[in-house]
Amino acid sequence: YGHIVDPRTGWPIESFASVSVRAPSCLAAGAAATLAMLLGPEAGADYLRELGLPYLSVDGAGAVAGDLQG
């Protein structure tokens, strides 16, 4: 089981294997990555783009998305 738990279900999320975010602080990056994981692949990517934060995500099948270069 993963360590990110969906508060709606009480179970670990299954949408992502990993999300990495580059932000001005570790706190901002960690919070944004966690929220993106909870939102799921499409909504999570939209959320990070809206914030203007570069990111890299890996889904459960190993597909990579995003751009950490910004």
mmCIF file of N, CA and C in Angstrom:
data_model
loop_
_atom_site.group_PDB
_atom_site.id
_atom_site.type_symbol
_atom_site.label_atom_id
_atom_site.label_comp_id
_atom_site.label_asym_id
_atom_site.label_seq_id
_atom_site.Cartn_x
_atom_site.Cartn_y
_atom_site.Cartn_z
ATOM 1 N N TYR A 1 0.826 -1.188 0.000
ATOM 2 C CA TYR A 1 0.000 0.000 0.000
ATOM 3 C C TYR A 1 0.869 1.251 0.000
ATOM 4 N N GLY A 2 0.370 2.286 -0.673
ATOM 5 C CA GLY A 2 1.076 3.557 -0.680
ATOM 6 C C GLY A 2 0.789 4.352 0.582
ATOM 7 N N HIS A 3 1.522 5.435 0.777
ATOM 8 C CA HIS A 3 1.358 6.234 1.998
ATOM 9 C C HIS A 3 0.421 7.430 1.807
ATOM 10 N N ILE A 4 -0.047 7.679 0.578
ATOM 11 C CA ILE A 4 -1.003 8.761 0.343
ATOM 12 C C ILE A 4 -2.406 8.148 0.377
ATOM 13 N N VAL A 5 -3.182 8.541 1.371
ATOM 14 C CA VAL A 5 -4.516 7.964 1.571
ATOM 15 C C VAL A 5 -5.576 8.945 1.097
ATOM 16 N N ASP A 6 -6.513 8.460 0.298
ATOM 17 C CA ASP A 6 -7.629 9.276 -0.175
ATOM 18 C C ASP A 6 -8.621 9.436 0.972
ATOM 19 N N PRO A 7 -8.828 10.660 1.455
ATOM 20 C CA PRO A 7 -9.723 10.847 2.603
ATOM 21 C C PRO A 7 -11.179 10.504 2.298
ATOM 22 N N ARG A 8 -11.527 10.440 1.006
ATOM 23 C CA ARG A 8 -12.905 10.089 0.631
ATOM 24 C C ARG A 8 -13.185 8.604 0.812
ATOM 25 N N THR A 9 -12.128 7.775 0.659
ATOM 26 C CA THR A 9 -12.333 6.328 0.724
ATOM 27 C C THR A 9 -11.634 5.681 1.912
ATOM 28 N N GLY A 10 -10.578 6.338 2.414
ATOM 29 C CA GLY A 10 -9.785 5.730 3.473
ATOM 30 C C GLY A 10 -8.759 4.740 2.958
ATOM 31 N N TRP A 11 -8.639 4.619 1.629
ATOM 32 C CA TRP A 11 -7.689 3.695 1.015
ATOM 33 C C TRP A 11 -6.591 4.467 0.298
ATOM 34 N N PRO A 12 -5.420 3.835 0.133
ATOM 35 C CA PRO A 12 -4.339 4.489 -0.604
ATOM 36 C C PRO A 12 -4.763 4.806 -2.042
ATOM 37 N N ILE A 13 -4.224 5.898 -2.587
ATOM 38 C CA ILE A 13 -4.551 6.261 -3.962
ATOM 39 C C ILE A 13 -3.941 5.244 -4.918
ATOM 40 N N GLU A 14 -4.554 5.106 -6.083
ATOM 41 C CA GLU A 14 -4.059 4.168 -7.091
ATOM 42 C C GLU A 14 -3.752 4.855 -8.409
ATOM 43 N N SER A 15 -3.976 6.165 -8.508
ATOM 44 C CA SER A 15 -3.832 6.858 -9.782
ATOM 45 C C SER A 15 -2.383 7.099 -10.186
ATOM 46 N N PHE A 16 -1.499 7.295 -9.245
ATOM 47 C CA PHE A 16 -0.097 7.589 -9.533
ATOM 48 C C PHE A 16 0.818 6.651 -8.762
ATOM 49 N N ALA A 17 1.990 6.396 -9.346
ATOM 50 C CA ALA A 17 3.056 5.738 -8.608
ATOM 51 C C ALA A 17 3.924 6.810 -7.954
ATOM 52 N N SER A 18 4.022 7.990 -8.633
ATOM 53 C CA SER A 18 4.877 9.057 -8.130
ATOM 54 C C SER A 18 4.509 10.386 -8.772
ATOM 55 N N VAL A 19 4.644 11.461 -8.011
ATOM 56 C CA VAL A 19 4.550 12.821 -8.540
ATOM 57 C C VAL A 19 5.655 13.640 -7.882
ATOM 58 N N SER A 20 6.492 14.272 -8.705
ATOM 59 C CA SER A 20 7.552 15.154 -8.215
ATOM 60 C C SER A 20 7.246 16.562 -8.703
ATOM 61 N N VAL A 21 7.394 17.540 -7.815
ATOM 62 C CA VAL A 21 7.086 18.932 -8.135
ATOM 63 C C VAL A 21 8.267 19.802 -7.745
ATOM 64 N N ARG A 22 8.587 20.775 -8.614
ATOM 65 C CA ARG A 22 9.620 21.755 -8.287
ATOM 66 C C ARG A 22 8.919 23.044 -7.880
ATOM 67 N N ALA A 23 9.227 23.535 -6.678
ATOM 68 C CA ALA A 23 8.578 24.734 -6.139
ATOM 69 C C ALA A 23 9.592 25.515 -5.310
ATOM 70 N N PRO A 24 9.253 26.746 -4.940
ATOM 71 C CA PRO A 24 10.167 27.572 -4.151
ATOM 72 C C PRO A 24 10.530 26.991 -2.777
ATOM 73 N N SER A 25 9.678 26.131 -2.229
ATOM 74 C CA SER A 25 9.982 25.517 -0.936
ATOM 75 C C SER A 25 9.577 24.050 -0.943
ATOM 76 N N CYS A 26 10.177 23.289 -0.065
ATOM 77 C CA CYS A 26 9.829 21.869 0.064
ATOM 78 C C CYS A 26 8.379 21.706 0.500
ATOM 79 N N LEU A 27 7.921 22.582 1.380
ATOM 80 C CA LEU A 27 6.537 22.510 1.851
ATOM 81 C C LEU A 27 5.559 22.697 0.696
ATOM 82 N N ALA A 28 5.802 23.693 -0.146
ATOM 83 C CA ALA A 28 4.920 23.943 -1.290
ATOM 84 C C ALA A 28 4.969 22.780 -2.275
ATOM 85 N N ALA A 29 6.158 22.257 -2.544
ATOM 86 C CA ALA A 29 6.293 21.141 -3.478
ATOM 87 C C ALA A 29 5.583 19.895 -2.949
ATOM 88 N N GLY A 30 5.763 19.594 -1.680
ATOM 89 C CA GLY A 30 5.132 18.411 -1.089
ATOM 90 C C GLY A 30 3.620 18.514 -1.060
ATOM 91 N N ALA A 31 3.120 19.684 -0.706
ATOM 92 C CA ALA A 31 1.668 19.874 -0.664
ATOM 93 C C ALA A 31 1.070 19.778 -2.059
ATOM 94 N N ALA A 32 1.708 20.409 -3.043
ATOM 95 C CA ALA A 32 1.193 20.374 -4.410
ATOM 96 C C ALA A 32 1.221 18.953 -4.981
ATOM 97 N N ALA A 33 2.295 18.212 -4.720
ATOM 98 C CA ALA A 33 2.394 16.836 -5.218
ATOM 99 C C ALA A 33 1.326 15.949 -4.588
ATOM 100 N N THR A 34 1.106 16.098 -3.300
ATOM 101 C CA THR A 34 0.094 15.296 -2.619
ATOM 102 C C THR A 34 -1.299 15.608 -3.152
ATOM 103 N N LEU A 35 -1.617 16.890 -3.317
ATOM 104 C CA LEU A 35 -2.929 17.257 -3.848
ATOM 105 C C LEU A 35 -3.109 16.754 -5.276
ATOM 106 N N ALA A 36 -2.056 16.845 -6.085
ATOM 107 C CA ALA A 36 -2.144 16.336 -7.459
ATOM 108 C C ALA A 36 -2.418 14.837 -7.462
ATOM 109 N N MET A 37 -1.777 14.111 -6.571
ATOM 110 C CA MET A 37 -2.009 12.664 -6.491
ATOM 111 C C MET A 37 -3.452 12.369 -6.109
ATOM 112 N N LEU A 38 -4.006 13.134 -5.189
ATOM 113 C CA LEU A 38 -5.385 12.922 -4.764
ATOM 114 C C LEU A 38 -6.382 13.278 -5.865
ATOM 115 N N LEU A 39 -6.048 14.279 -6.684
ATOM 116 C CA LEU A 39 -6.948 14.698 -7.758
ATOM 117 C C LEU A 39 -6.980 13.715 -8.920
ATOM 118 N N GLY A 40 -5.904 12.958 -9.116
ATOM 119 C CA GLY A 40 -5.843 12.020 -10.227
ATOM 120 C C GLY A 40 -5.064 12.590 -11.394
ATOM 121 N N PRO A 41 -4.783 11.774 -12.399
ATOM 122 C CA PRO A 41 -3.889 12.176 -13.491
ATOM 123 C C PRO A 41 -4.299 13.447 -14.238
ATOM 124 N N GLU A 42 -5.503 13.524 -14.723
ATOM 125 C CA GLU A 42 -5.896 14.686 -15.524
ATOM 126 C C GLU A 42 -6.082 15.937 -14.670
ATOM 127 N N ALA A 43 -6.898 15.840 -13.630
ATOM 128 C CA ALA A 43 -7.154 17.000 -12.773
ATOM 129 C C ALA A 43 -5.889 17.414 -12.024
ATOM 130 N N GLY A 44 -5.071 16.451 -11.637
ATOM 131 C CA GLY A 44 -3.826 16.767 -10.939
ATOM 132 C C GLY A 44 -2.859 17.528 -11.828
ATOM 133 N N ALA A 45 -2.737 17.104 -13.083
ATOM 134 C CA ALA A 45 -1.872 17.814 -14.034
ATOM 135 C C ALA A 45 -2.404 19.220 -14.288
ATOM 136 N N ASP A 46 -3.717 19.353 -14.448
ATOM 137 C CA ASP A 46 -4.325 20.673 -14.647
ATOM 138 C C ASP A 46 -4.034 21.581 -13.455
ATOM 139 N N TYR A 47 -4.163 21.046 -12.262
ATOM 140 C CA TYR A 47 -3.908 21.799 -11.031
ATOM 141 C C TYR A 47 -2.471 22.323 -10.996
ATOM 142 N N LEU A 48 -1.512 21.460 -11.299
ATOM 143 C CA LEU A 48 -0.105 21.864 -11.256
ATOM 144 C C LEU A 48 0.213 22.880 -12.350
ATOM 145 N N ARG A 49 -0.381 22.723 -13.532
ATOM 146 C CA ARG A 49 -0.181 23.706 -14.603
ATOM 147 C C ARG A 49 -0.777 25.053 -14.211
ATOM 148 N N GLU A 50 -1.958 25.040 -13.583
ATOM 149 C CA GLU A 50 -2.581 26.287 -13.135
ATOM 150 C C GLU A 50 -1.689 27.023 -12.131
ATOM 151 N N LEU A 51 -1.022 26.268 -11.267
ATOM 152 C CA LEU A 51 -0.112 26.868 -10.292
ATOM 153 C C LEU A 51 1.208 27.301 -10.924
ATOM 154 N N GLY A 52 1.467 26.818 -12.134
ATOM 155 C CA GLY A 52 2.721 27.138 -12.805
ATOM 156 C C GLY A 52 3.911 26.399 -12.242
ATOM 157 N N LEU A 53 3.659 25.220 -11.639
ATOM 158 C CA LEU A 53 4.733 24.432 -11.036
ATOM 159 C C LEU A 53 5.181 23.324 -11.978
ATOM 160 N N PRO A 54 6.469 23.266 -12.294
ATOM 161 C CA PRO A 54 6.985 22.164 -13.094
ATOM 162 C C PRO A 54 6.828 20.849 -12.321
ATOM 163 N N TYR A 55 6.477 19.772 -13.030
ATOM 164 C CA TYR A 55 6.257 18.486 -12.361
ATOM 165 C C TYR A 55 6.614 17.340 -13.282
ATOM 166 N N LEU A 56 6.760 16.190 -12.683
ATOM 167 C CA LEU A 56 6.950 14.937 -13.398
ATOM 168 C C LEU A 56 6.122 13.895 -12.666
ATOM 169 N N SER A 57 5.294 13.160 -13.407
ATOM 170 C CA SER A 57 4.450 12.140 -12.769
ATOM 171 C C SER A 57 4.646 10.794 -13.457
ATOM 172 N N VAL A 58 4.439 9.753 -12.687
ATOM 173 C CA VAL A 58 4.495 8.384 -13.186
ATOM 174 C C VAL A 58 3.208 7.711 -12.736
ATOM 175 N N ASP A 59 2.442 7.168 -13.697
ATOM 176 C CA ASP A 59 1.210 6.501 -13.311
ATOM 177 C C ASP A 59 1.467 5.039 -12.953
ATOM 178 N N GLY A 60 0.427 4.337 -12.576
ATOM 179 C CA GLY A 60 0.555 2.951 -12.140
ATOM 180 C C GLY A 60 1.108 2.018 -13.204
ATOM 181 N N ALA A 61 0.935 2.385 -14.485
ATOM 182 C CA ALA A 61 1.436 1.555 -15.589
ATOM 183 C C ALA A 61 2.843 1.943 -16.007
ATOM 184 N N GLY A 62 3.397 2.994 -15.369
ATOM 185 C CA GLY A 62 4.752 3.426 -15.672
ATOM 186 C C GLY A 62 4.850 4.538 -16.711
ATOM 187 N N ALA A 63 3.726 5.073 -17.170
ATOM 188 C CA ALA A 63 3.749 6.163 -18.134
ATOM 189 C C ALA A 63 4.178 7.456 -17.452
ATOM 190 N N VAL A 64 5.086 8.177 -18.085
ATOM 191 C CA VAL A 64 5.639 9.410 -17.532
ATOM 192 C C VAL A 64 4.990 10.612 -18.211
ATOM 193 N N ALA A 65 4.669 11.651 -17.414
ATOM 194 C CA ALA A 65 4.082 12.878 -17.957
ATOM 195 C C ALA A 65 4.690 14.070 -17.242
ATOM 196 N N GLY A 66 4.556 15.247 -17.851
ATOM 197 C CA GLY A 66 5.013 16.475 -17.218
ATOM 198 C C GLY A 66 6.371 16.901 -17.694
ATOM 199 N N ASP A 67 6.861 17.971 -17.071
ATOM 200 C CA ASP A 67 8.138 18.558 -17.440
ATOM 201 C C ASP A 67 8.693 19.289 -16.215
ATOM 202 N N LEU A 68 9.810 18.838 -15.690
ATOM 203 C CA LEU A 68 10.410 19.480 -14.516
ATOM 204 C C LEU A 68 11.230 20.710 -14.892
ATOM 205 N N GLN A 69 11.436 20.954 -16.170
ATOM 206 C CA GLN A 69 12.223 22.102 -16.586
ATOM 207 C C GLN A 69 11.452 23.409 -16.429
ATOM 208 N N GLY A 70 10.121 23.334 -16.570
ATOM 209 C CA GLY A 70 9.299 24.525 -16.420
ATOM 210 C C GLY A 70 9.438 25.370 -17.619
#
